[in-house]
Coordinates of N, CA and C in Angstrom, one line a residue:
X1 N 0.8 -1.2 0.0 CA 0.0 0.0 0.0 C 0.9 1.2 0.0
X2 N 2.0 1.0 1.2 CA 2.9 2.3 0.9 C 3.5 2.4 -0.3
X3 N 4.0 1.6 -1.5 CA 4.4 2.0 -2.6 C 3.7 2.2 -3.6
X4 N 2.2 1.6 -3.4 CA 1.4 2.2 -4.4 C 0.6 3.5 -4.1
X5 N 1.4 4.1 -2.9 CA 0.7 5.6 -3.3 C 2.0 6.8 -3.2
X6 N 3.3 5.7 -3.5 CA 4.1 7.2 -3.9 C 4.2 7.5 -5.2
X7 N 4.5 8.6 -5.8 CA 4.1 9.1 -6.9 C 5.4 8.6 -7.9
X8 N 5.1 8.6 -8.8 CA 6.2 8.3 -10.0 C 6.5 9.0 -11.1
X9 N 7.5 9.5 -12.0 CA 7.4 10.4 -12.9 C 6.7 10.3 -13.7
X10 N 6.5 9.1 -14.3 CA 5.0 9.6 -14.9 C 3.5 9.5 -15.0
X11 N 3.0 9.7 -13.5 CA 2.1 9.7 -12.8 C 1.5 10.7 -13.3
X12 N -0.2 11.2 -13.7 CA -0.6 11.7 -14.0 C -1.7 12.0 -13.5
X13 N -2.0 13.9 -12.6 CA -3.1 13.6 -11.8 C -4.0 14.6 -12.2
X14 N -5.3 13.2 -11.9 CA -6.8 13.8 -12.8 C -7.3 15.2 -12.4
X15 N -8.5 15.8 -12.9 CA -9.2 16.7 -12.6 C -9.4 16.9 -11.5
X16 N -10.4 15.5 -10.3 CA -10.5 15.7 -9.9 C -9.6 16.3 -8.4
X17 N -8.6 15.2 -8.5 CA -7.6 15.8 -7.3 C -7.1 17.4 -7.5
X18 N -6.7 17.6 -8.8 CA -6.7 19.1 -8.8 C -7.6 20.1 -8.5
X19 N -8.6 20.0 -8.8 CA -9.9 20.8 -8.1 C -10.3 20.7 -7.0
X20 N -10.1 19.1 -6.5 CA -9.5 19.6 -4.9 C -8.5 19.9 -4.3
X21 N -7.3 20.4 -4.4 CA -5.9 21.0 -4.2 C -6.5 22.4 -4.1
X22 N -7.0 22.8 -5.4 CA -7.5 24.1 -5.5 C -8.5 24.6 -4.7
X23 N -9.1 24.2 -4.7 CA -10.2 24.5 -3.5 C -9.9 24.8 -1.9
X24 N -8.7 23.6 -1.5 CA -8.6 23.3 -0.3 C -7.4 24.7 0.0
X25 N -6.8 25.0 -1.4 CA -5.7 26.4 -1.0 C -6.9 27.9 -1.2
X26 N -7.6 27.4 -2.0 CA -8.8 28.9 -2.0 C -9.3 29.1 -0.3
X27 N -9.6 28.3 0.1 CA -10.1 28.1 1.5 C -9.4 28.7 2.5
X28 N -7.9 28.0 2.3 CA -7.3 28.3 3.2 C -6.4 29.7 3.6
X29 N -6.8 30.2 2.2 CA -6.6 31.6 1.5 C -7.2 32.3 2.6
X30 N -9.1 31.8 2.2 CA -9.6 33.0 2.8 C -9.8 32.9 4.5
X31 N -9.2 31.3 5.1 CA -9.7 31.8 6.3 C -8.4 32.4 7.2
X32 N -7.2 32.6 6.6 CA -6.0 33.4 6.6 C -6.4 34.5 6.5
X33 N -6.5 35.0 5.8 CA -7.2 36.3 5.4 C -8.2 36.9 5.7
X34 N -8.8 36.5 6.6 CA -10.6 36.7 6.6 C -10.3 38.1 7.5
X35 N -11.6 38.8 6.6 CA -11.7 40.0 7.5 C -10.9 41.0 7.0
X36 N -9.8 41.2 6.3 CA -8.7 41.9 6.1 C -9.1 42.5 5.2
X37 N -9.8 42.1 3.6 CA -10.3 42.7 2.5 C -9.0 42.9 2.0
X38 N -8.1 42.2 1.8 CA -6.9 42.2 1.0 C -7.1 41.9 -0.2
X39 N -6.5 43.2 -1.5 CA -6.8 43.2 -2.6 C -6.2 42.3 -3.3
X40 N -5.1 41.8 -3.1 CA -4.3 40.8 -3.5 C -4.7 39.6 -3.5
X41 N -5.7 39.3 -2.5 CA -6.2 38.3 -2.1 C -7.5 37.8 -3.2
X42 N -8.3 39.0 -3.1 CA -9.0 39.0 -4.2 C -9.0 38.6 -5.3
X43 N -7.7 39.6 -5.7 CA -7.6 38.8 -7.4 C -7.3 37.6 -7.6
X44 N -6.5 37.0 -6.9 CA -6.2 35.5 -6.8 C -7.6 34.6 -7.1
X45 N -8.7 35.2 -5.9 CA -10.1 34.3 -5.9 C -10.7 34.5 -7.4
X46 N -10.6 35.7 -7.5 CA -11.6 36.1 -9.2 C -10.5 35.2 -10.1
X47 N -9.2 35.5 -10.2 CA -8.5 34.4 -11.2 C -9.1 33.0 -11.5
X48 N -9.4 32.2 -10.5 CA -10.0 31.1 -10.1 C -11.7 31.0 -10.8
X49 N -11.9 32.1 -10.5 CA -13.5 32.1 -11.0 C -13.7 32.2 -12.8
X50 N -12.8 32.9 -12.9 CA -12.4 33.3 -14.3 C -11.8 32.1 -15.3
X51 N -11.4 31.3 -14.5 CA -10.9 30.5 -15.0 C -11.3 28.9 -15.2
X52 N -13.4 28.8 -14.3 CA -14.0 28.1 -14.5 C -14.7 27.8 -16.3
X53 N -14.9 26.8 -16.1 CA -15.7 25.9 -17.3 C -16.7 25.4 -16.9
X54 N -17.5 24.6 -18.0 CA -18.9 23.7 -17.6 C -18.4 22.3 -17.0
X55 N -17.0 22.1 -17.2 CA -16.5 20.8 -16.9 C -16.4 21.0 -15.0
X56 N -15.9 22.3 -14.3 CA -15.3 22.5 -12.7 C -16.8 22.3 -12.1
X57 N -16.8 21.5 -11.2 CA -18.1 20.7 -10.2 C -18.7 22.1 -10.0
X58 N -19.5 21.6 -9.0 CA -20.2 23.3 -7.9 C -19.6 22.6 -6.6
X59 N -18.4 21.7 -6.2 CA -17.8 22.4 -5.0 C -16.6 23.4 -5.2
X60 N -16.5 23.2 -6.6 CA -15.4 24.1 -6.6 C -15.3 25.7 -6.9
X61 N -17.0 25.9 -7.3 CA -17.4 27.0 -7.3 C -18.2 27.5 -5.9
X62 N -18.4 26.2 -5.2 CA -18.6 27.1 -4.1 C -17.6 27.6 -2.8
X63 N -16.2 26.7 -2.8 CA -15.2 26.7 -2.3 C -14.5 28.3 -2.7
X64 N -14.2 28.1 -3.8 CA -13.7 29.6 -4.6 C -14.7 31.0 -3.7
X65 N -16.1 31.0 -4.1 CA -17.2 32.0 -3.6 C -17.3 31.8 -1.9
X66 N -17.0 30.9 -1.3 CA -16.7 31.1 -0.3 C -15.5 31.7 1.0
X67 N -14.2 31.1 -0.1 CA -13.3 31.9 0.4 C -13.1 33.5 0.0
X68 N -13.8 33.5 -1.0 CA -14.3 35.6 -1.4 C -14.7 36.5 0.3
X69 N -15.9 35.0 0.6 CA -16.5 36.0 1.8 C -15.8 36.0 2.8
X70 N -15.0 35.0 2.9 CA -14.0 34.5 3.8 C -13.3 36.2 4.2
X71 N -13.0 36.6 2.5 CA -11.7 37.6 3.3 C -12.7 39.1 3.1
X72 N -13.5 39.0 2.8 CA -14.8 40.1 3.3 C -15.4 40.2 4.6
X73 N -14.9 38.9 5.6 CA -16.2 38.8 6.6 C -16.7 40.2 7.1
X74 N -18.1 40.0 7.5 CA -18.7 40.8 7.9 C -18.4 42.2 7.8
X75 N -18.1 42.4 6.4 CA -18.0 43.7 5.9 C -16.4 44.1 6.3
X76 N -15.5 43.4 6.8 CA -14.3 43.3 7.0 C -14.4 43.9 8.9
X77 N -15.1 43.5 9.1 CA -15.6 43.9 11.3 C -15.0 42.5 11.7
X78 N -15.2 41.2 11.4 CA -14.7 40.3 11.8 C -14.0 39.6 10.9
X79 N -13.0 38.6 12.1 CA -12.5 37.3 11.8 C -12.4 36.4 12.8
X80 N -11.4 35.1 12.3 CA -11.8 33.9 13.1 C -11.0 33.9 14.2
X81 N -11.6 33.6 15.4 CA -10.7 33.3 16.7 C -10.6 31.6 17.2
X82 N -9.4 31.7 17.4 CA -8.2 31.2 17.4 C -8.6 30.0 18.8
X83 N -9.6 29.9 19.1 CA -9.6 28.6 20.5 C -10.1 27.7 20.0
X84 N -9.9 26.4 20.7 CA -10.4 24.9 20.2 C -11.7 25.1 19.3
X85 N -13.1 25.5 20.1 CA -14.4 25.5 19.5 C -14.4 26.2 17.8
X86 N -13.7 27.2 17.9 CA -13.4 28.3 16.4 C -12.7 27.6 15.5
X87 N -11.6 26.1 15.9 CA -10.9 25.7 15.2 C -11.9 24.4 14.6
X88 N -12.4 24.0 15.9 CA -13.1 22.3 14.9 C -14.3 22.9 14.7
X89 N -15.1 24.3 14.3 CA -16.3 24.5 13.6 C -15.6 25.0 12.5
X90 N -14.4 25.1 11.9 CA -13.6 25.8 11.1 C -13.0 24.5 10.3
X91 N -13.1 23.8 10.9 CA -12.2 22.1 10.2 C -13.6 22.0 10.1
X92 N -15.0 21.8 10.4 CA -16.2 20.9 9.9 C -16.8 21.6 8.5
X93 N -16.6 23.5 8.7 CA -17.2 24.1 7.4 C -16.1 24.1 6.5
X94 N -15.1 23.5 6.4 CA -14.0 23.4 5.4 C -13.5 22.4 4.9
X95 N -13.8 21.4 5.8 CA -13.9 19.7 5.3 C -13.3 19.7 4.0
X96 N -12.1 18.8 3.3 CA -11.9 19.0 2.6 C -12.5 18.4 1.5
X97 N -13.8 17.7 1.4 CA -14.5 16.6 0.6 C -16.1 17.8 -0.1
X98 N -15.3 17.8 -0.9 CA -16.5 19.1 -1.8 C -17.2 18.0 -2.8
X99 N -19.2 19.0 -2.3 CA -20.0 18.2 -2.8 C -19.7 18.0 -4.9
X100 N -20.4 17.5 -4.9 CA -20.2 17.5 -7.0 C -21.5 18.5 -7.4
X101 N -22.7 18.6 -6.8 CA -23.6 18.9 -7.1 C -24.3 19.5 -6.0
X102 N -25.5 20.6 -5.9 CA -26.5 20.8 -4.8 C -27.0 20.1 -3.8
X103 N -27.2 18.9 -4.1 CA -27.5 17.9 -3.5 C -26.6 16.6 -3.4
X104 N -25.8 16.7 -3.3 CA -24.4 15.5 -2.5 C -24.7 15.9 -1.2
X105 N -24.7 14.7 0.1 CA -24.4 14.9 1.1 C -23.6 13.6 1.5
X106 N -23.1 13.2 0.6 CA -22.9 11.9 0.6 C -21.3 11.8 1.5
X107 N -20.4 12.6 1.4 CA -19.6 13.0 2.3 C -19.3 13.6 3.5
X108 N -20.1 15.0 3.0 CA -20.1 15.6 3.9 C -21.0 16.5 4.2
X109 N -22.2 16.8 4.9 CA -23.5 17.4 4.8 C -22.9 18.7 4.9
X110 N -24.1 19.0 3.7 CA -23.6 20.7 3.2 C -24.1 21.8 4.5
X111 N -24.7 21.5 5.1 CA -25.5 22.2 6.0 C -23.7 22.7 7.1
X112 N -22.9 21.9 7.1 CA -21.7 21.9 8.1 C -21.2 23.1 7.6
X113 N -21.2 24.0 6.1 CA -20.4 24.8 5.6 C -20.7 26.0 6.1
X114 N -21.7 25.6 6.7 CA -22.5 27.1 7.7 C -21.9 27.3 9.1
X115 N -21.1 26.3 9.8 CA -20.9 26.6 10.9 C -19.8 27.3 11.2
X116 N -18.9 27.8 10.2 CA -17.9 29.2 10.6 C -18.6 29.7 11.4
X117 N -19.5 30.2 11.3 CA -20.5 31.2 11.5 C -19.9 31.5 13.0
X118 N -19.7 30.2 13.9 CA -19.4 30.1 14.9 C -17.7 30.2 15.4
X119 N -17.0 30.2 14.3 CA -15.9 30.8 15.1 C -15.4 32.7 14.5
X120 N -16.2 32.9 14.1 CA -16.6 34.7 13.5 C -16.5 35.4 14.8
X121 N -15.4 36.4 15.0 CA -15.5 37.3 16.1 C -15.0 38.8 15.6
X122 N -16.2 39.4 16.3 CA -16.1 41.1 16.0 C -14.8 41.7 16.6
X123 N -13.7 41.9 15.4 CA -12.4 42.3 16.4 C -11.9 43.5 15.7
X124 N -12.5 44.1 15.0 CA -12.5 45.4 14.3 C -12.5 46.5 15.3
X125 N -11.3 47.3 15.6 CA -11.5 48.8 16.3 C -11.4 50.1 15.5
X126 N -12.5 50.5 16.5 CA -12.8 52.0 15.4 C -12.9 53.1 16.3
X127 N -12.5 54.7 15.6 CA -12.4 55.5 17.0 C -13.5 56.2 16.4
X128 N -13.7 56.5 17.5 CA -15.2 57.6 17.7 C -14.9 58.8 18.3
X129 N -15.7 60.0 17.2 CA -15.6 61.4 18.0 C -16.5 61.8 19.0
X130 N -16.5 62.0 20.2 CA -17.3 62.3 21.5 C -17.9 63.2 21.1
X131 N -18.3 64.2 20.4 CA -19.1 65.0 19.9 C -20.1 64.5 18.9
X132 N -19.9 64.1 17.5 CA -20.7 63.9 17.2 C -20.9 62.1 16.9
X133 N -20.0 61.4 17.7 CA -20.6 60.0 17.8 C -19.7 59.3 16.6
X134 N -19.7 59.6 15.6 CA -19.2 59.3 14.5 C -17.8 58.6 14.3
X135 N -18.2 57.5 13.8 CA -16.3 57.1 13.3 C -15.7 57.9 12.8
X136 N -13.9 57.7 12.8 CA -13.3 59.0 12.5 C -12.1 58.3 12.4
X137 N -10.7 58.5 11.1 CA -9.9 57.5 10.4 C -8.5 58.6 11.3
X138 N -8.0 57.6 12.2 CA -6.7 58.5 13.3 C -5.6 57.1 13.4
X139 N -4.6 57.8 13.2 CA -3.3 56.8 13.5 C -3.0 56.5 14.9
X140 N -3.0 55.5 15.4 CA -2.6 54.9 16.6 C -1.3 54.1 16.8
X141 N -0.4 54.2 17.9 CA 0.9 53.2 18.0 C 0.7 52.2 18.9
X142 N 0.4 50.6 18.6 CA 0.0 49.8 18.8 C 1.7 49.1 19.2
X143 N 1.7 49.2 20.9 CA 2.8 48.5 21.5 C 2.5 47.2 22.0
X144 N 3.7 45.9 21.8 CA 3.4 44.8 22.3 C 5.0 44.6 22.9
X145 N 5.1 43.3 23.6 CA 6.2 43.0 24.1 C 7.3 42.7 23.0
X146 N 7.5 42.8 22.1 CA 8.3 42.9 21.5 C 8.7 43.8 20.6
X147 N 7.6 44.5 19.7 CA 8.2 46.0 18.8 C 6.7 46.9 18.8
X148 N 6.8 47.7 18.2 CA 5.3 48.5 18.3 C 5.5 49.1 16.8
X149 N 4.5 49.3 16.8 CA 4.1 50.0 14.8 C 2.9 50.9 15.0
X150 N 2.9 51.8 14.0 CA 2.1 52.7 13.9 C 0.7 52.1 13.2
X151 N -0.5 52.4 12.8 CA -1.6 51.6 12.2 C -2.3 52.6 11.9
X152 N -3.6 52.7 11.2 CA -4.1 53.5 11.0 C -5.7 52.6 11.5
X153 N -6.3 53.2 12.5 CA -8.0 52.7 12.4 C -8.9 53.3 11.8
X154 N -10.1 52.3 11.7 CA -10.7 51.4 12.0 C -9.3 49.5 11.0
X155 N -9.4 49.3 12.1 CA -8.4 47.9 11.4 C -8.8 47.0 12.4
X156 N -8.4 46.1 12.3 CA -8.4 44.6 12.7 C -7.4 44.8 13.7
X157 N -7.9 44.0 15.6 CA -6.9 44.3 16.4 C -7.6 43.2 17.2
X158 N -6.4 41.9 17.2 CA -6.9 40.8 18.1 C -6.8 41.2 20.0
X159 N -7.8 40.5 20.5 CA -7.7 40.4 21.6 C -7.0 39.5 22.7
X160 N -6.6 38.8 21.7 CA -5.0 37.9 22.2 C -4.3 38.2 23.7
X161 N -4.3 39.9 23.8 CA -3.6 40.1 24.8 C -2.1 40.6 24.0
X162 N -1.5 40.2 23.7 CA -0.2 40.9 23.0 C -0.1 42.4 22.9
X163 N -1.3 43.2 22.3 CA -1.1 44.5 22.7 C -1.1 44.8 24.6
X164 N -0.3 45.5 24.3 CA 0.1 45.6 25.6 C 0.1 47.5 25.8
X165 N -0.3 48.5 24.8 CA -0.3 49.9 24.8 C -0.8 50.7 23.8
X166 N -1.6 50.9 23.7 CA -2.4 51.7 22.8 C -2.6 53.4 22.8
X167 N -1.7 54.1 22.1 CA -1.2 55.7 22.1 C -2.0 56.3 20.7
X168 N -2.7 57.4 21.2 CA -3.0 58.1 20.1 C -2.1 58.9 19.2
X169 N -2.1 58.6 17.9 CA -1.0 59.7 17.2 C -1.6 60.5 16.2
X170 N -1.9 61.6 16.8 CA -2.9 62.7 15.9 C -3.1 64.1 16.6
X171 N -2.8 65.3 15.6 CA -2.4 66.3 16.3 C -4.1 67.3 16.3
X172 N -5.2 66.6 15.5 CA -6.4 66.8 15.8 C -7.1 66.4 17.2
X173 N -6.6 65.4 17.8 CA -7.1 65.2 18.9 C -6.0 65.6 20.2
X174 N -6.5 65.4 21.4 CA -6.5 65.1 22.1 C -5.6 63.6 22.8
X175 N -4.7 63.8 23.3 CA -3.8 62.8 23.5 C -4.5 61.5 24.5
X176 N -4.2 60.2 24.0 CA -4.6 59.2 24.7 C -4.0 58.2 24.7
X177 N -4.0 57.4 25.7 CA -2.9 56.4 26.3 C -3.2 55.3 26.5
X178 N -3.8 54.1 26.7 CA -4.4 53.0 27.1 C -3.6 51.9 27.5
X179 N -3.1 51.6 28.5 CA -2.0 50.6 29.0 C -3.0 49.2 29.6
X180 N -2.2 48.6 29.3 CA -2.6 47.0 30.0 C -2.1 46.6 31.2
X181 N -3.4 45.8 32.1 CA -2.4 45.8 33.2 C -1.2 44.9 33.8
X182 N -0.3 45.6 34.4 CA 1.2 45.1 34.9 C 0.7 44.4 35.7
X183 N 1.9 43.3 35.9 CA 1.7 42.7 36.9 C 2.2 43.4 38.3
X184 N 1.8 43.4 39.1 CA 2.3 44.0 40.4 C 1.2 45.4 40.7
X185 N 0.1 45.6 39.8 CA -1.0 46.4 39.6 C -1.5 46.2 40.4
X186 N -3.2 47.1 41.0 CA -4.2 46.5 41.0 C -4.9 46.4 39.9
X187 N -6.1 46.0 40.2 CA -7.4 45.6 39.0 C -7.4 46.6 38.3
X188 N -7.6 47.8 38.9 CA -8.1 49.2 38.1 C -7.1 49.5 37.3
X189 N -5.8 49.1 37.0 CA -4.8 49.9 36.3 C -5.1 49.4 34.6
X190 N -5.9 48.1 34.6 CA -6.0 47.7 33.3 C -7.4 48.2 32.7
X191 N -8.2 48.7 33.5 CA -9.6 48.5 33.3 C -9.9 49.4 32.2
X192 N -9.3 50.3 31.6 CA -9.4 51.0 30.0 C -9.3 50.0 29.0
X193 N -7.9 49.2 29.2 CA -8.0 48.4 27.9 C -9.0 47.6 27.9
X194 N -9.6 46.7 29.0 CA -10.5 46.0 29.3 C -11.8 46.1 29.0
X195 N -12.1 47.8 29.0 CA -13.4 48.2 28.5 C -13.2 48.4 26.8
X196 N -11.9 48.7 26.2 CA -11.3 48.9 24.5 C -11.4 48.0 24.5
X197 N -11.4 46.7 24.4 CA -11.6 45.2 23.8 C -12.6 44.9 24.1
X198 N -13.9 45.0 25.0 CA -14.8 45.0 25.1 C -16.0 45.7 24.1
X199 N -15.8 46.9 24.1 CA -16.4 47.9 23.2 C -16.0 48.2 21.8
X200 N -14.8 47.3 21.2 CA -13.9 47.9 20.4 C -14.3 49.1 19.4
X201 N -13.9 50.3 20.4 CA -14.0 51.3 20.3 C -12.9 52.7 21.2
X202 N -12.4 53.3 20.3 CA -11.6 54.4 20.9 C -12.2 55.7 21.1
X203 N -12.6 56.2 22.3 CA -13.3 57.7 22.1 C -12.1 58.7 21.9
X204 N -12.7 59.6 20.9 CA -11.3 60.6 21.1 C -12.5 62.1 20.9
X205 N -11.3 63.0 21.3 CA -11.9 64.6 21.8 C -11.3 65.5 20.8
X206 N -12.2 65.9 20.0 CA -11.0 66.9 18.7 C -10.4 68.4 19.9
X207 N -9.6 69.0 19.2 CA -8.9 69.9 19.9 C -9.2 71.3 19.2
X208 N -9.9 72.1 20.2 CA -10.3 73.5 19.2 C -9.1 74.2 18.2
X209 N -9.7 74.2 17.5 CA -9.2 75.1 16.4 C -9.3 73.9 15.1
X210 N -10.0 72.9 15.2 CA -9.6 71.7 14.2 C -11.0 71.5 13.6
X211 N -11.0 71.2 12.5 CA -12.8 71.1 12.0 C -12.8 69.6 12.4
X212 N -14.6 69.3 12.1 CA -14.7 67.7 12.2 C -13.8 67.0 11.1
X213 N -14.2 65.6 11.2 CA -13.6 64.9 10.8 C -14.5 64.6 8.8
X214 N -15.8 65.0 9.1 CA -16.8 65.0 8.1 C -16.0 66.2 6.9
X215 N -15.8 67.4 7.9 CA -15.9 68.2 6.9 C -14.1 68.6 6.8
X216 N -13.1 67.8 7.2 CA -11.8 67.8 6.8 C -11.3 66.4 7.1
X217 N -11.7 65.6 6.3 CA -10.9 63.9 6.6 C -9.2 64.0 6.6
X218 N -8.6 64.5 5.9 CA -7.2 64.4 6.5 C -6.9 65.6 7.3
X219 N -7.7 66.5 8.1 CA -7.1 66.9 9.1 C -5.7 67.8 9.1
X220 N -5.7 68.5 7.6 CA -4.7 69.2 6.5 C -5.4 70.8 7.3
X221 N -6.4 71.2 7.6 CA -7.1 72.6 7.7 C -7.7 73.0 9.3
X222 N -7.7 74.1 9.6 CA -8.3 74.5 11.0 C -9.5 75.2 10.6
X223 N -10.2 75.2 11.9 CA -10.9 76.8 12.0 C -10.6 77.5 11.8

C-alpha cells in the first residue's frame, strides 16, 4: 500500500484531485485572510472564477465564492478566533470533501459549511468622536512586548492580549494612552483596555481650532 501511493514520474493527476488541491488552498486563502479585505487576495479568488468551465463541479465553485466572503467577513468587522471550538467549527465548514452537485451529502452534509459562523468574532476597532458620535480615520501606536508599529483605524486588532499599549498619534485630537495591566497592579490599572476590547472602540476629543472629521478627513485645515 505504501508504494502504491508514492508518486512516480510519470504519474498523471486527474481533474479531480486538482480541483480539490484548489479548493482546499482557496479556503485556506480566505480563512487566513478573513476580514482583512486584501486586494491581492481577491484577485487570486476572481482568477480562479475566471478561470472556471462547464466541466469545474459546484464544489469548486462554491469553495472559490466562499473563500471571497471569507476575506470580506462581515464587511471586513470580523475574523476567526483562534480557540479549540473556532478551530473544529472551522475544520467541519471546510472539510476537505466538496460536494459535486446541490444535493451530494454523501460525504459531507452541506448544512456543516455554515458553521464558521461560529468561530466569527467582532475584532475590528474603530475610533469615535465624543461630539458627534461618528467614526473617524486616526493613527494609533500599537505597542506589544516585543516591537510596536504605527496603524491607522478602523483595522483589525486581536484580543489575544499581546497588545500591551495603545497611544493616540494625531495632532487633531486630544492625546490618549491606554495601557494593559502590569503585573504587580491593582485591578483598576488595566480597566481601560479592558473596556477597548470589550467595546472595540476608541473615544477621542477633537482639539479646538480643528474642523470635524466630516468636513476635513485628512485633518490638512483649522478653523
Amino acid at each position: 500500500a505504501l508504494m502504491a501511493s508514492l508518486p512516480t514520474p510519470d504519474m498523471d493527476l486527474d481533474r479531480s484531485t486538482l480541483d480539490t488541491c484548489q479548493s482546499v488552498t482557496a479556503m485556506a486563502l480566505g480563512m487566513v485572510m478573513a476580514g482583512t479585505g486584501d486586494l491581492s487576495s481577491l484577485r487570486m479568488l476572481r482568477s480562479l472564477r475566471r478561470k472556471a468551465d462547464l466541466k469545474m463541479s459546484y464544489g469548486v465553485h462554491m469553495a472559490t465564492h466562499t473563500a471571497i466572503g471569507f476575506v470580506f467577513l462581515g464587511g471586513g468587522k470580523y475574523t476567526f478566533d483562534q480557540d479549540p471550538l473556532s478551530t473544529a467549527a472551522l475544520l467541519m465548514a471546510a472539510f476537505p470533501r466538496f460536494p459535486c452537485d446541490m444535493t451530494d451529502n454523501r460525504s459531507h452534509l452541506q448544512a456543516f459549511r455554515h458553521l464558521y459562523v461560529l468561530a466569527a468574532r467582532h475584532q475590528c476597532m474603530e475610533a469615535v468622536e465624543v461630539e458627534t458620535q461618528q467614526p473617524v480615520d486616526v493613527n494609533v501606536k500599537l505597542t506589544t512586548r516585543e516591537s510596536s508599529e504605527v496603524v491607522s483605524l478602523p483595522r483589525l486588532v486581536s484580543t489575544s492580549g499581546d497588545v500591551q499599549t495603545i497611544t493616540l498619534e494625531s495632532e487633531r485630537y486630544w492625546p490618549v494612552c491606554i495601557q494593559r495591566e502590569l503585573p504587580g497592579q491593582g485591578p483598576n490599572s488595566g480597566r481601560w483596555m479592558r473596556a477597548l476590547e470589550a467595546s472595540r472602540r476608541l473615544y477621542v476629543k477633537r482639539r479646538s481650532g480643528h474642523l470635524p472629521h466630516r468636513m476635513d478627513g485628512l485633518g490638512a485645515q483649522c478653523a
